[in-house]
Every structure is written in C-alpha cells, then in structure tokens.
Amino acid sequence: MEGGGGSGNKTTGGLAGFFGAGGAGYSHADLAGVPLTGMNPLSPYLNVDPRYLVQDTDEFILPTGANKTRGRFELAFFTIGGCCMTGAAFGAMNGLRLGLKETQSMAWSKPRNVQILNMVTRQGALWANTLGSLALLYSAFGVIIEKTRGAEDDLNTIAAGTMTGMLYKCTGGLRGIARGGLAGLTLTSLYALYHNWEHMKGSLLQQSL
C-alpha cells in the first residue's frame, strides 16, 4: 500500500514537473522585493491595472480638422425641424381649443367635426410656419456670424436672436423693428444666462471663498 502511494506521488510529481508546477516556488515575501519598473501597482481588489479603468482620452475618433462639438450649421437642421414640430403640436392644440369654443353651440355632428378639424389643421400649419421661419432666420444668422467672427460663443447667440427679431418684424416699420430686436435680445439673453448659470454660480462661490 505504501509502495503504491509512493509510486502515485512520484507519478504526480513527474507530471507536475513536466507542466512546470513542480519547480521551486516563490513565496509572497520573495516577490515583495522585486521592483515593478514602469508599472503602477495593481488594485488589491481586482487583478487589473487601474490605468485601464480611467478613460482620459476621447471616446470617438474624429476626422482631421473636425470639432469636438457640433457647430451651428450641424445644429441648424435639428433646430428648424424641432421648431416646426413644436409649432405644429402647439398649433394643433390651440386649434382644437378654438374649434371647441366656436362650435360649442352646435350639436355633435359631421359639420362640427369638420369645422374643428379645419381649425386644427389651419392653426397647426400657421404655428409650424411661424416657428420654422424664425428658426431658419436664427440659424442662418448664427452660421454667418460664426463664420465671420471665427468663434463660437454666447455673443453669436445674442446677435443672431436680435437680428432675427429685427428682420421678422421689419414690415412693421422702425417701431416694429425695435420691438422685434428687443424681443430677440431678451429671449437669447435669458437663454445665454440659463446656459451659463452653473459656471457663473461656481465663479461666484470661488470669489466668495
């Protein structure tokens, strides 16, 4: 029995030595003094290099000369389409309200349904055309100002909004131009203030400290 056990151990040791597991082992104390040149220490919880867990590079590869953010020309299509859809939805709701108000004395019948549907269609098209035209003018002015100045900042937004209001109300004379420009200036200034609110709040906190 003992001989069989010894032969079994020898066989196991031979196989282990053949696969490299039966050689001289190294303890943690022996490996503790080995310097890791050019390597960061591994995580004590995961057997991975922590450098691979930190993404300090861009996620996407951009073409040569391309900007990291979309410019006004790329955003123009989204702006115009979004304004058209918003105007159509708002106009449809307003048309439904007006249609129900104007036909409240009528009984529910086919003529009343047709009149309400006409009002919804008319108001939806009107508001979609209005907001789409404003978005088109704003985007065009924004692209022109950006290309002229060679910079993209909130000044372009305010200037484009002011010029959009002035051109949209130019048929009302000087008073209409002034009102349209003031409305565009106010709306775009509020948008720029909202867009930079966190940055302004952080700057004020740093100055107070």
Tab-separated table of C-alpha atoms in Angstrom:
chain	number	residue	atom	x	y	z
A	1	MET	CA	0.000	0.000	0.000
A	2	GLU	CA	2.773	2.360	0.910
A	3	GLY	CA	4.636	1.444	-2.229
A	4	GLY	CA	1.572	2.204	-4.282
A	5	GLY	CA	1.212	5.576	-2.567
A	6	GLY	CA	4.847	6.381	-3.201
A	7	SER	CA	4.604	5.472	-6.853
A	8	GLY	CA	1.475	7.619	-7.111
A	9	ASN	CA	3.266	10.588	-5.566
A	10	LYS	CA	6.196	10.094	-7.912
A	11	THR	CA	3.878	9.976	-10.880
A	12	THR	CA	2.082	13.129	-9.737
A	13	GLY	CA	5.357	14.886	-9.100
A	14	GLY	CA	6.610	13.881	-12.514
A	15	LEU	CA	3.531	15.224	-14.241
A	16	ALA	CA	3.679	18.410	-12.199
A	17	GLY	CA	7.307	18.854	-13.075
A	18	PHE	CA	6.510	18.216	-16.733
A	19	PHE	CA	3.902	21.035	-16.722
A	20	GLY	CA	6.152	23.379	-14.728
A	21	ALA	CA	4.206	23.272	-11.462
A	22	GLY	CA	6.647	21.118	-9.556
A	23	GLY	CA	9.556	23.539	-9.725
A	24	ALA	CA	10.835	25.767	-6.987
A	25	GLY	CA	8.019	28.044	-5.786
A	26	TYR	CA	8.338	31.650	-4.733
A	27	SER	CA	6.600	32.991	-1.670
A	28	HIS	CA	4.987	36.417	-1.344
A	29	ALA	CA	7.904	37.540	0.775
A	30	ASP	CA	10.324	36.724	-2.075
A	31	LEU	CA	8.253	38.577	-4.643
A	32	ALA	CA	7.649	41.607	-2.404
A	33	GLY	CA	11.127	42.998	-3.018
A	34	VAL	CA	11.001	42.729	-6.808
A	35	PRO	CA	10.709	46.258	-8.276
A	36	LEU	CA	7.950	46.859	-10.828
A	37	THR	CA	9.748	49.229	-13.171
A	38	GLY	CA	7.399	51.274	-15.351
A	39	MET	CA	4.267	49.714	-13.877
A	40	ASN	CA	1.655	51.017	-11.490
A	41	PRO	CA	0.707	48.862	-8.517
A	42	LEU	CA	-2.223	46.580	-9.191
A	43	SER	CA	-5.527	47.008	-7.449
A	44	PRO	CA	-5.739	44.971	-4.212
A	45	TYR	CA	-9.326	44.007	-5.127
A	46	LEU	CA	-9.042	43.366	-8.852
A	47	ASN	CA	-6.163	41.814	-10.692
A	48	VAL	CA	-6.145	44.602	-13.282
A	49	ASP	CA	-4.106	47.706	-13.827
A	50	PRO	CA	-6.108	50.778	-12.612
A	51	ARG	CA	-4.843	52.755	-15.587
A	52	TYR	CA	-7.180	50.806	-17.846
A	53	LEU	CA	-10.206	51.851	-15.764
A	54	VAL	CA	-9.648	55.581	-16.318
A	55	GLN	CA	-10.728	56.948	-19.684
A	56	ASP	CA	-8.726	60.129	-20.141
A	57	THR	CA	-8.966	60.086	-23.922
A	58	ASP	CA	-11.726	60.855	-26.390
A	59	GLU	CA	-14.336	58.176	-26.812
A	60	PHE	CA	-14.639	58.699	-30.556
A	61	ILE	CA	-12.050	59.254	-33.249
A	62	LEU	CA	-12.793	62.483	-35.081
A	63	PRO	CA	-11.766	63.261	-38.670
A	64	THR	CA	-8.841	65.583	-39.241
A	65	GLY	CA	-9.881	69.193	-38.681
A	66	ALA	CA	-13.267	68.315	-37.159
A	67	ASN	CA	-14.508	69.966	-33.979
A	68	LYS	CA	-15.382	68.023	-30.841
A	69	THR	CA	-18.766	69.720	-30.678
A	70	ARG	CA	-21.313	70.279	-33.414
A	71	GLY	CA	-21.294	73.731	-34.959
A	72	ARG	CA	-24.243	75.925	-35.766
A	73	PHE	CA	-24.562	74.527	-39.262
A	74	GLU	CA	-24.998	70.988	-37.917
A	75	LEU	CA	-27.431	72.174	-35.242
A	76	ALA	CA	-29.454	74.219	-37.742
A	77	PHE	CA	-31.285	71.173	-39.106
A	78	PHE	CA	-32.239	69.982	-35.637
A	79	THR	CA	-33.324	73.492	-34.622
A	80	ILE	CA	-35.510	74.066	-37.674
A	81	GLY	CA	-37.121	70.629	-37.527
A	82	GLY	CA	-37.709	70.822	-33.796
A	83	CYS	CA	-39.319	74.254	-34.064
A	84	CYS	CA	-41.583	73.108	-36.895
A	85	MET	CA	-42.753	70.083	-34.927
A	86	THR	CA	-43.237	72.141	-31.772
A	87	GLY	CA	-45.214	74.765	-33.667
A	88	ALA	CA	-47.384	72.113	-35.300
A	89	ALA	CA	-48.159	70.468	-31.961
A	90	PHE	CA	-48.888	73.776	-30.220
A	91	GLY	CA	-50.992	74.990	-33.148
A	92	ALA	CA	-53.000	71.768	-33.198
A	93	MET	CA	-53.798	72.120	-29.506
A	94	ASN	CA	-54.702	75.775	-29.954
A	95	GLY	CA	-56.852	74.940	-32.972
A	96	LEU	CA	-58.676	72.269	-31.010
A	97	ARG	CA	-59.378	74.781	-28.242
A	98	LEU	CA	-60.616	77.408	-30.662
A	99	GLY	CA	-62.689	74.874	-32.603
A	100	LEU	CA	-64.433	73.618	-29.494
A	101	LYS	CA	-65.041	77.187	-28.345
A	102	GLU	CA	-66.513	78.363	-31.654
A	103	THR	CA	-68.732	75.319	-32.118
A	104	GLN	CA	-69.941	74.899	-28.558
A	105	SER	CA	-73.473	75.880	-29.557
A	106	MET	CA	-73.582	73.138	-32.205
A	107	ALA	CA	-74.546	69.544	-31.564
A	108	TRP	CA	-72.035	66.779	-32.173
A	109	SER	CA	-72.356	66.169	-35.881
A	110	LYS	CA	-70.290	65.827	-39.028
A	111	PRO	CA	-70.254	69.594	-39.820
A	112	ARG	CA	-68.950	70.361	-36.340
A	113	ASN	CA	-66.223	67.727	-36.605
A	114	VAL	CA	-65.180	69.076	-39.989
A	115	GLN	CA	-65.054	72.642	-38.672
A	116	ILE	CA	-62.929	71.587	-35.670
A	117	LEU	CA	-60.593	69.595	-37.922
A	118	ASN	CA	-60.181	72.578	-40.245
A	119	MET	CA	-59.334	74.806	-37.320
A	120	VAL	CA	-56.762	72.302	-36.007
A	121	THR	CA	-55.125	71.992	-39.432
A	122	ARG	CA	-55.076	75.744	-40.032
A	123	GLN	CA	-53.614	76.621	-36.641
A	124	GLY	CA	-51.056	73.799	-36.786
A	125	ALA	CA	-49.778	74.919	-40.185
A	126	LEU	CA	-49.705	78.568	-39.099
A	127	TRP	CA	-47.655	77.963	-35.973
A	128	ALA	CA	-45.356	75.475	-37.677
A	129	ASN	CA	-44.657	78.007	-40.446
A	130	THR	CA	-44.057	80.803	-37.946
A	131	LEU	CA	-41.655	78.948	-35.665
A	132	GLY	CA	-39.941	77.268	-38.621
A	133	SER	CA	-39.315	80.642	-40.273
A	134	LEU	CA	-37.900	82.081	-37.055
A	135	ALA	CA	-35.640	79.052	-36.609
A	136	LEU	CA	-34.449	79.329	-40.199
A	137	LEU	CA	-33.566	83.022	-39.826
A	138	TYR	CA	-31.892	82.429	-36.468
A	139	SER	CA	-29.811	79.539	-37.784
A	140	ALA	CA	-28.787	81.442	-40.908
A	141	PHE	CA	-27.700	84.499	-38.923
A	142	GLY	CA	-25.891	82.269	-36.420
A	143	VAL	CA	-23.907	80.474	-39.126
A	144	ILE	CA	-23.000	83.754	-40.870
A	145	ILE	CA	-21.873	85.417	-37.635
A	146	GLU	CA	-19.878	82.338	-36.595
A	147	LYS	CA	-18.062	82.185	-39.939
A	148	THR	CA	-17.434	85.934	-39.906
A	149	ARG	CA	-16.054	86.124	-36.365
A	150	GLY	CA	-14.333	82.747	-36.449
A	151	ALA	CA	-15.520	81.962	-32.918
A	152	GLU	CA	-18.476	80.299	-31.254
A	153	ASP	CA	-19.779	81.849	-28.044
A	154	ASP	CA	-22.875	83.368	-26.488
A	155	LEU	CA	-22.307	86.637	-28.328
A	156	ASN	CA	-23.231	84.867	-31.567
A	157	THR	CA	-26.435	83.611	-29.977
A	158	ILE	CA	-27.496	87.053	-28.760
A	159	ALA	CA	-26.584	88.760	-32.037
A	160	ALA	CA	-28.412	86.132	-34.111
A	161	GLY	CA	-31.525	86.384	-31.961
A	162	THR	CA	-31.569	90.168	-32.131
A	163	MET	CA	-31.141	90.236	-35.893
A	164	THR	CA	-33.802	87.561	-36.314
A	165	GLY	CA	-36.356	89.617	-34.398
A	166	MET	CA	-35.496	92.756	-36.324
A	167	LEU	CA	-35.819	91.075	-39.730
A	168	TYR	CA	-39.009	89.208	-38.825
A	169	LYS	CA	-40.732	92.443	-37.759
A	170	CYS	CA	-39.224	94.662	-40.452
A	171	THR	CA	-42.606	95.070	-42.159
A	172	GLY	CA	-43.895	96.996	-39.121
A	173	GLY	CA	-41.612	99.971	-39.628
A	174	LEU	CA	-38.973	101.250	-37.254
A	175	ARG	CA	-41.138	100.619	-34.234
A	176	GLY	CA	-41.730	97.022	-35.296
A	177	ILE	CA	-38.007	96.508	-35.936
A	178	ALA	CA	-37.200	97.870	-32.484
A	179	ARG	CA	-39.776	95.638	-30.817
A	180	GLY	CA	-38.631	92.561	-32.693
A	181	GLY	CA	-34.987	93.237	-31.903
A	182	LEU	CA	-35.768	93.816	-28.235
A	183	ALA	CA	-37.770	90.579	-28.059
A	184	GLY	CA	-34.968	88.607	-29.711
A	185	LEU	CA	-32.363	90.216	-27.484
A	186	THR	CA	-34.352	89.406	-24.355
A	187	LEU	CA	-35.031	85.776	-25.257
A	188	THR	CA	-31.474	84.980	-26.330
A	189	SER	CA	-30.022	86.792	-23.300
A	190	LEU	CA	-32.181	84.696	-20.992
A	191	TYR	CA	-31.073	81.553	-22.819
A	192	ALA	CA	-27.402	82.529	-22.523
A	193	LEU	CA	-27.892	83.269	-18.824
A	194	TYR	CA	-29.525	79.880	-18.276
A	195	HIS	CA	-26.818	78.102	-20.289
A	196	ASN	CA	-24.007	79.670	-18.211
A	197	TRP	CA	-25.785	79.675	-14.856
A	198	GLU	CA	-23.756	76.821	-13.349
A	199	HIS	CA	-20.485	78.374	-14.492
A	200	MET	CA	-21.446	81.778	-13.095
A	201	LYS	CA	-22.549	80.247	-9.795
A	202	GLY	CA	-19.250	78.376	-9.485
A	203	SER	CA	-17.272	81.559	-10.195
A	204	LEU	CA	-19.222	83.472	-7.545
A	205	LEU	CA	-18.609	80.727	-4.988
A	206	GLN	CA	-14.886	80.776	-5.714
A	207	GLN	CA	-14.757	84.548	-5.344
A	208	SER	CA	-16.643	84.412	-2.031
A	209	LEU	CA	-14.139	81.868	-0.663
